[in-house]
Short mmCIF file of C-alpha atoms in Angstrom, two decimals:
data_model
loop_
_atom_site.label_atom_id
_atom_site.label_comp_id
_atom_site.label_asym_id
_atom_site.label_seq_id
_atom_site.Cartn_x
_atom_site.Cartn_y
_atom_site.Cartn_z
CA UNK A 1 66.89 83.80 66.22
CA UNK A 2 69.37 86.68 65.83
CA UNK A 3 68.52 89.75 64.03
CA UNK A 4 64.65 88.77 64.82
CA UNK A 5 63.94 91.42 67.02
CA UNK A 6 65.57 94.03 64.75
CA UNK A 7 63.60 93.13 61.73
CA UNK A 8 60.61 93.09 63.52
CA UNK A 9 61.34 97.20 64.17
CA UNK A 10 62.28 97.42 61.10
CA UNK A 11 58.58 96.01 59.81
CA UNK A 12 56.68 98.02 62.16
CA UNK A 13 56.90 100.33 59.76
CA UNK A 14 55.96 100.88 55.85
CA UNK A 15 58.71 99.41 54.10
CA UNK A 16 59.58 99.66 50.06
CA UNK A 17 60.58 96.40 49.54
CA UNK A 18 62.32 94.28 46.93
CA UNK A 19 62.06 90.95 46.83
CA UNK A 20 64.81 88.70 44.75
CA UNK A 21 66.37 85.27 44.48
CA UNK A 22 68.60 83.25 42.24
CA UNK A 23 68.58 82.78 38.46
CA UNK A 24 66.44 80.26 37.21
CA UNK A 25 64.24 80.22 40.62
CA UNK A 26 63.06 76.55 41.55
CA UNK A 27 60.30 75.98 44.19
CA UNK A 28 61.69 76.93 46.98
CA UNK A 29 62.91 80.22 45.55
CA UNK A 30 60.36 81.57 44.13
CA UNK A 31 57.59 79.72 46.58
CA UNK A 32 59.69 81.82 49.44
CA UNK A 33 59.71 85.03 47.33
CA UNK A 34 55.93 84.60 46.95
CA UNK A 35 54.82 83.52 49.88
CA UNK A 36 57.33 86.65 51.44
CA UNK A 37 55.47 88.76 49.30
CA UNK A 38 51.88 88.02 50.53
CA UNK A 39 53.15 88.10 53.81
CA UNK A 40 54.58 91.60 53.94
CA UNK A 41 51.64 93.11 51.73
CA UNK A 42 49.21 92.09 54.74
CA UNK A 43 51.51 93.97 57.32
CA UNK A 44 50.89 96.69 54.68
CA UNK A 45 54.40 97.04 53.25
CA UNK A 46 54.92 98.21 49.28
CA UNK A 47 56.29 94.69 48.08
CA UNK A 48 58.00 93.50 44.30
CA UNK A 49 59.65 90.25 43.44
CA UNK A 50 62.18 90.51 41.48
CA UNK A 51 63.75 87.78 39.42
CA UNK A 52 67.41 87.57 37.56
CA UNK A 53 65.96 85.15 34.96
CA UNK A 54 62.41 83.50 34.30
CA UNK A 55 61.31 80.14 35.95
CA UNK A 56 59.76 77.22 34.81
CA UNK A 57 55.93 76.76 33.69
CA UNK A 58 55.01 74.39 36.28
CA UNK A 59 55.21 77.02 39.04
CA UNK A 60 52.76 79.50 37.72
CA UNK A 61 49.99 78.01 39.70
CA UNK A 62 51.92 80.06 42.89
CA UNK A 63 49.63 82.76 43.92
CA UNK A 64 51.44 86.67 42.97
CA UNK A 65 53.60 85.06 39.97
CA UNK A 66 51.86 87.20 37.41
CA UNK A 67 52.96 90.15 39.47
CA UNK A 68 56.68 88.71 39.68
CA UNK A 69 59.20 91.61 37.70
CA UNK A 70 61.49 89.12 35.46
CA UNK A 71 64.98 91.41 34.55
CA UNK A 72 65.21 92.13 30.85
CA UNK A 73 67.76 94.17 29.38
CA UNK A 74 64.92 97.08 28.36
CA UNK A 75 63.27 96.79 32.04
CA UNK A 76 67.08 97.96 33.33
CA UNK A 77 65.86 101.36 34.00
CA UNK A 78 62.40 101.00 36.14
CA UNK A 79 63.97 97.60 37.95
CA UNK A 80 67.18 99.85 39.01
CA UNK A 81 64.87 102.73 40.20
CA UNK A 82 62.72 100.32 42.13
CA UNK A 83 65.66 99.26 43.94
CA UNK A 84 66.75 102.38 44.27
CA UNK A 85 63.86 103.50 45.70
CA UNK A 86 63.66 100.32 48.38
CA UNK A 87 64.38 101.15 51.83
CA UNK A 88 64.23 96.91 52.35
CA UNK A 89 65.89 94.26 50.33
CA UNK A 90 65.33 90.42 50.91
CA UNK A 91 67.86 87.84 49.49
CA UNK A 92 66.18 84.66 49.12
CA UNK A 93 67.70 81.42 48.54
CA UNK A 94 71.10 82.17 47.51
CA UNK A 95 74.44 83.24 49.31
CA UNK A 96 76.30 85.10 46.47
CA UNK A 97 75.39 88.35 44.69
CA UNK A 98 76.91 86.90 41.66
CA UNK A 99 73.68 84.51 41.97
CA UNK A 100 71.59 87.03 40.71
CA UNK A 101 73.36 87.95 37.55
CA UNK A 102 73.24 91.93 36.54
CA UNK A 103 71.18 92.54 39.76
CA UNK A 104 73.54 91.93 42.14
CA UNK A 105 75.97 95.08 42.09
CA UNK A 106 71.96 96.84 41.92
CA UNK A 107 71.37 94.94 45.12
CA UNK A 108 75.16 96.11 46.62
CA UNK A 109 75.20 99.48 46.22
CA UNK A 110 71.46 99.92 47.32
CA UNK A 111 70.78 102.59 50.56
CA UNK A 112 68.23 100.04 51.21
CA UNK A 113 68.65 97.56 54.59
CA UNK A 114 69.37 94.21 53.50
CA UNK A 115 68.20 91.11 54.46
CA UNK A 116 69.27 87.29 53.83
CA UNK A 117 67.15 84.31 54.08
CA UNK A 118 69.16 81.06 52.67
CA UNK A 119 70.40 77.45 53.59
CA UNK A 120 73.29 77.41 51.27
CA UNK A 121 77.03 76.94 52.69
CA UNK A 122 79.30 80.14 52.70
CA UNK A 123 77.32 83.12 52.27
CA UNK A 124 78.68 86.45 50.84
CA UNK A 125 78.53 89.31 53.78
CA UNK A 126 76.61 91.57 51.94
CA UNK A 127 73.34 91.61 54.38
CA UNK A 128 72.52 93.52 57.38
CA UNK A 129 70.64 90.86 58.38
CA UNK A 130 71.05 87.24 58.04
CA UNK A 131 68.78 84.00 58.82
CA UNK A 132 70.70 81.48 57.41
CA UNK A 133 71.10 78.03 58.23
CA UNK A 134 72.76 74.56 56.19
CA UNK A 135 70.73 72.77 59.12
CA UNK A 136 67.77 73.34 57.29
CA UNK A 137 66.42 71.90 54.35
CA UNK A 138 65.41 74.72 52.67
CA UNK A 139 64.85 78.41 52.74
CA UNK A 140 61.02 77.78 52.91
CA UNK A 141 61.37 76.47 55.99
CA UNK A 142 63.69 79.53 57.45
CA UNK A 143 61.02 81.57 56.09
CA UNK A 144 58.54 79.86 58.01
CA UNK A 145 60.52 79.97 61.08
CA UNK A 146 60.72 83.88 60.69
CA UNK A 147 57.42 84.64 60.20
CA UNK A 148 56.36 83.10 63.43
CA UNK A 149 59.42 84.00 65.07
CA UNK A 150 58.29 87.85 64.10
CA UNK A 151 54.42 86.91 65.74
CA UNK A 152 52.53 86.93 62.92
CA UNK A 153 52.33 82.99 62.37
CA UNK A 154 48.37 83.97 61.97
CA UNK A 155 48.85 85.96 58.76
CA UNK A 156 50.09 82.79 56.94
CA UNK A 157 46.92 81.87 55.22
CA UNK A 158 46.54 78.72 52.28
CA UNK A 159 48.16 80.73 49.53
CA UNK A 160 51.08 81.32 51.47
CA UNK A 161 50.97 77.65 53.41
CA UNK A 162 50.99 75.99 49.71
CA UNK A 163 53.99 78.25 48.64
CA UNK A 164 56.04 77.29 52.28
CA UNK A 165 54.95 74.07 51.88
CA UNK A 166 56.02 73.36 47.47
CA UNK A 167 59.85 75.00 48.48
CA UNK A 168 59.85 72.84 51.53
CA UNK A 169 58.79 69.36 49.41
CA UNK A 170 60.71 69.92 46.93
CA UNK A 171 64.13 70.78 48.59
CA UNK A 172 63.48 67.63 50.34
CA UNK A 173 63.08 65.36 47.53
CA UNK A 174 59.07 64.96 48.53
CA UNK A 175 61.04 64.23 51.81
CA UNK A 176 62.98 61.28 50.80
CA UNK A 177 66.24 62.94 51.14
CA UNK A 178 68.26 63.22 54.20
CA UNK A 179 67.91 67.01 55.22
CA UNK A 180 64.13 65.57 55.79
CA UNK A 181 63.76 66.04 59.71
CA UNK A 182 61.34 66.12 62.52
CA UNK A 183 60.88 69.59 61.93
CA UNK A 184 60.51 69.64 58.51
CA UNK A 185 57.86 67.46 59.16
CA UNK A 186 56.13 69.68 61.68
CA UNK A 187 55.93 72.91 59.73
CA UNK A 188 54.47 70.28 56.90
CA UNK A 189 52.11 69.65 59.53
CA UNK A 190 51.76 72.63 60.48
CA UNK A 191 51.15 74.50 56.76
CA UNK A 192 48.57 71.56 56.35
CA UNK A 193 47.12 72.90 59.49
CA UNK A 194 46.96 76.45 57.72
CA UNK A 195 45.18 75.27 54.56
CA UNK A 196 47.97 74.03 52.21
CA UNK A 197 45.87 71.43 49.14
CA UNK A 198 49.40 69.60 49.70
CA UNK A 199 47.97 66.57 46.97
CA UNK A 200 47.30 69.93 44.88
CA UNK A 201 50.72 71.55 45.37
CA UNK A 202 52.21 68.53 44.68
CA UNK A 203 50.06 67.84 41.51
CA UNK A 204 50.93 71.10 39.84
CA UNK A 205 54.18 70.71 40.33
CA UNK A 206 55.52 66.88 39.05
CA UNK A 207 52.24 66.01 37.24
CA UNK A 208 52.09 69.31 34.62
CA UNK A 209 54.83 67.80 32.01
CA UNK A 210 54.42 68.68 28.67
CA UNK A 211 54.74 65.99 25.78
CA UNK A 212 57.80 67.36 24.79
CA UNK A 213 59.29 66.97 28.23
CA UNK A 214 58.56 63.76 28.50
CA UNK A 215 59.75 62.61 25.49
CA UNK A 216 63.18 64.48 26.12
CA UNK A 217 63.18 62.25 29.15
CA UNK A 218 63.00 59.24 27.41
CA UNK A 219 65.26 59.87 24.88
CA UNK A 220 67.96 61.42 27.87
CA UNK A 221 67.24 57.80 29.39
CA UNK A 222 68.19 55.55 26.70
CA UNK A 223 70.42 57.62 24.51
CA UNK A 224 72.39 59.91 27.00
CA UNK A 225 72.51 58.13 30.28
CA UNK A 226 75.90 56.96 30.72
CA UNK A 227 77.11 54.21 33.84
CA UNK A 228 80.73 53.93 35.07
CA UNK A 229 80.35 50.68 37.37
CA UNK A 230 83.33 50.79 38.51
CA UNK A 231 83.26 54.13 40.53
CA UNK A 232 79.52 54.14 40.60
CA UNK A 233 78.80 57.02 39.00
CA UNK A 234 76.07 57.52 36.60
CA UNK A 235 75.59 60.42 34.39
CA UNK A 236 74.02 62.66 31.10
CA UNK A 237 75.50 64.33 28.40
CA UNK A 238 73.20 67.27 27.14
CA UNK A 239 73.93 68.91 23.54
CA UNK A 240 72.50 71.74 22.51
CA UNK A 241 70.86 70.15 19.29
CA UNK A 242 68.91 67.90 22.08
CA UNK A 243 67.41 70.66 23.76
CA UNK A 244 66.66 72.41 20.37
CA UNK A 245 65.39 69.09 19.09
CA UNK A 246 62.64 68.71 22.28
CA UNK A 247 61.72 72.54 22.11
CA UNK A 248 63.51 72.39 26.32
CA UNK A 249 62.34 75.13 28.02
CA UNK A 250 63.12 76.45 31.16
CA UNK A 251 62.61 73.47 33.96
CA UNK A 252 62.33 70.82 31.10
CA UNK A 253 65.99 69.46 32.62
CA UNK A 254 65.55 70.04 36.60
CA UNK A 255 65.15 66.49 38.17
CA UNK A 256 66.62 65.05 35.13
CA UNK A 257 69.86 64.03 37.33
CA UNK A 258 67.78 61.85 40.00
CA UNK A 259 67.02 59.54 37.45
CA UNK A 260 70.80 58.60 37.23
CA UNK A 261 71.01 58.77 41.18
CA UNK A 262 68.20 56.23 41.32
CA UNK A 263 69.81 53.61 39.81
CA UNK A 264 71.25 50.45 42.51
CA UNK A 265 74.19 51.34 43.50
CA UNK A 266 74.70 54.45 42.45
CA UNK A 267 76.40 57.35 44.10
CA UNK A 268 77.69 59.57 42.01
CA UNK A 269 75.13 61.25 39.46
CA UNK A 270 75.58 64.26 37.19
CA UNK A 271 74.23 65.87 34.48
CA UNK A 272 76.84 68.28 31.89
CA UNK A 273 74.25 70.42 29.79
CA UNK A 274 75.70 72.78 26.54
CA UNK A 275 74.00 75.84 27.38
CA UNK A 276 75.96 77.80 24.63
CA UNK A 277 77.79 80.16 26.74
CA UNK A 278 78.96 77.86 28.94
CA UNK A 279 78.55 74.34 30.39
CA UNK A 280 76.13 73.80 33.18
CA UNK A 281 77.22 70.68 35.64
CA UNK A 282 74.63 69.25 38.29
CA UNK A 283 75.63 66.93 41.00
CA UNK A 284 74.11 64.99 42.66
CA UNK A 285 75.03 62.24 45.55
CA UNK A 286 73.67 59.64 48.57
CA UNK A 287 75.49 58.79 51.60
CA UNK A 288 78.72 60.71 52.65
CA UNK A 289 79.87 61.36 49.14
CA UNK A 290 80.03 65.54 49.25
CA UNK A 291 79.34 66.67 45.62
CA UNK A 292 79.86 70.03 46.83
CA UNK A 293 83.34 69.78 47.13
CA UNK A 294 83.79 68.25 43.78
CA UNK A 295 81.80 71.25 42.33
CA UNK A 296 83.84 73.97 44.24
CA UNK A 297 87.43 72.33 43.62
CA UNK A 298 87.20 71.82 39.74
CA UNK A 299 84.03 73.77 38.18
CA UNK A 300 83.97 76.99 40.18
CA UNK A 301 80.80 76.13 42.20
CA UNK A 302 79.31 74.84 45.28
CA UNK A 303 75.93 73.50 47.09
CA UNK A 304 74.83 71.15 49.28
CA UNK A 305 76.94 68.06 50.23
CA UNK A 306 74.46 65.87 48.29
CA UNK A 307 73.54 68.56 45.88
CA UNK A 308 75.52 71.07 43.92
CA UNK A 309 76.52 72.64 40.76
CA UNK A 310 79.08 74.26 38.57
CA UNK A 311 80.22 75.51 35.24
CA UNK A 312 83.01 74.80 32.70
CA UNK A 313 83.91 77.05 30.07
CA UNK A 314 85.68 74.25 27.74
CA UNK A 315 83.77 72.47 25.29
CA UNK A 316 80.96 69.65 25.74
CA UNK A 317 82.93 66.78 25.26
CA UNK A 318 86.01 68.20 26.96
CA UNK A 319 84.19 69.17 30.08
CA UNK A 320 82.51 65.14 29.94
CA UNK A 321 86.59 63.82 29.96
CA UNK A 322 87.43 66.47 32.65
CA UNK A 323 84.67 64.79 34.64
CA UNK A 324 85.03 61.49 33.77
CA UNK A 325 89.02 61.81 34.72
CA UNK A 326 88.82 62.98 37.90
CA UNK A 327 86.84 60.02 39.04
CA UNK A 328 89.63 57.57 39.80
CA UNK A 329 90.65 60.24 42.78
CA UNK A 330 87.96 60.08 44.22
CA UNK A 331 87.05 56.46 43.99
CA UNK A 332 88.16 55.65 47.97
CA UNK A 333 85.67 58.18 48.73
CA UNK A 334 82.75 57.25 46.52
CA UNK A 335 83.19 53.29 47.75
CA UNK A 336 83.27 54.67 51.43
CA UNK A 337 80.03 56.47 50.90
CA UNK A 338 77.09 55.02 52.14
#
């Protein structure tokens, strides 16, 4: 693995280090940042995780997410001087600096050696280092790769395993998806091997829903779920008003899409959210059908080929038409799919 060899110099030595990763952080984010975190503090390394934005409730079971820095407008001054201060900067699960908000010029003009760690497709050169990968399934599993790659696969106890392991299941759908491969399913094997409670992991994680949340579900299912048969497509409209309405909170949407993806036949799923500023658009897709184009071409974003996102500064309903409209060029596409 390139870059290995010079990272482990870099490490045999006490490092400051900053840990960060994208706005919002899922499971594999922050599971990476945290289980990064542990990691380093056993090789005896001065270690804080940084996030743009806060995360949702059901991953504060992760162990070190009480100790995890979330960027506030009054915390500008002690985050900038802790990065300031960093002589080692890891960029986890995302390839832009514009990923981490207000942070990322902090991150770009810091003395401090940086490293990436991330799966995503067309990575910003910004690092000194970089393990990245669209081979694998998620950064987790990069991060596992690293650690043992570096020699200290023992260090990786149960709190990191369970970390490793929630990014990894997650990215993969609780491996249904297609990025699931055989050696996904070995470092699985392997974190099981190191401890991981994976029925626990995956407990905390999709069986923690508040009431709220699930009856914002229900109400996204049969009032907001729309189907286009015709190009297969399947897809939510969010208002504000309906998040207000079902006191959302931060992860009270994520997974909302796959519902629409699971219906027969479908392969074409999105969600449009009003998030006030601006309008948040998640893809999602089976077969061949590459969602990240879509994204990149008309909503300024990117992704995965099966799973991406974007943004559209028109209106609610105006950003719905632009979506709906462009279907009909891509309908040769989404037939040819799976």
């Amino acid at each position: 693995m390139q870059h290995l060899s010079e990272l482990k110099d870099l490490l045999g030595k006490p490092q400051k280090v900053i840990i960060t990763t994208h706005q919002h952080p899922d499971a594999d984010a922050l599971g990476s940042s945290l289980a990064l975190a542990a990691f380093l503090q056993k090789k005896g390394h001065v270690v804080h995780v940084i996030t743009p934005t806060d995360y949702p409730s059901f991953l504060n079971w992760m162990p070190g997410q009480e100790d995890v820095i979330i960027y506030k407008s009054n915390k500008k001054k002690e985050i900038g001087e802790l990065v300031d201060q960093a002589t080692l900067i890891f960029c986890l699960d995302f390839s832009s600096l514009a990923r981490i908000d207000e942070l990322g010029e902090m991150v770009r003009v810091a003395s401090a050696k940086k490293v990436l760690i991330d799966h995503h497709q067309n990575p910003e050169d910004f690092a000194d280092y970089m393990f990245w990968s669209t081979e694998a399934a998620a950064t987790a599993e990069i991060l596992f790769e690293v650690m043992v790659g570096l020699g200290d696969g023992d260090l990786i106890d149960k709190n990191i395993a369970e970390c490793i392991y929630a990014g990894i299941n997650t990215d993969t759908g609780s491996f249904k998806h297609p990025n699931t491969t055989q050696n996904v399913h070995r470092i699985a094997a392997e974190l099981i091997g190191k401890g991981a409670d994976v029925a626990k992991v995956s407990s905390q994680i999709y069986d923690s829903n508040s009431l709220d949340r699930l009856k914002f579900i229900g109400f996204a299912l049969s009032k907001r779920l729309k189907v286009i048969r015709k190009y297969q497509t399947a897809y939510f409209v969010i208002s504000m008003d309906d998040l207000r309405y079902f006191k959302s909170k931060t992860g009270d949407t994520e997974g909302l899409v796959n519902y629409a993806l699971s219906l027969k036949d479908i392969v074409l799923a999105c969600i449009i959210i009003d998030r006030g500023k601006e309008i948040k658009l998640s893809f999602r897709s089976v077969g061949n059908f590459a969602v990240n184009e879509m994204a990149k071409e008309h909503f300024g974003g990117g992704g995965h080929k099966n799973a991406a996102g974007g943004i559209s500064l028109a209106s609610l309903k105006e950003t719905e038409e632009q979506f709906v409209n462009l279907l009909p060029q891509y309908e040769e596409k989404i037939k040819s799919a799976l």
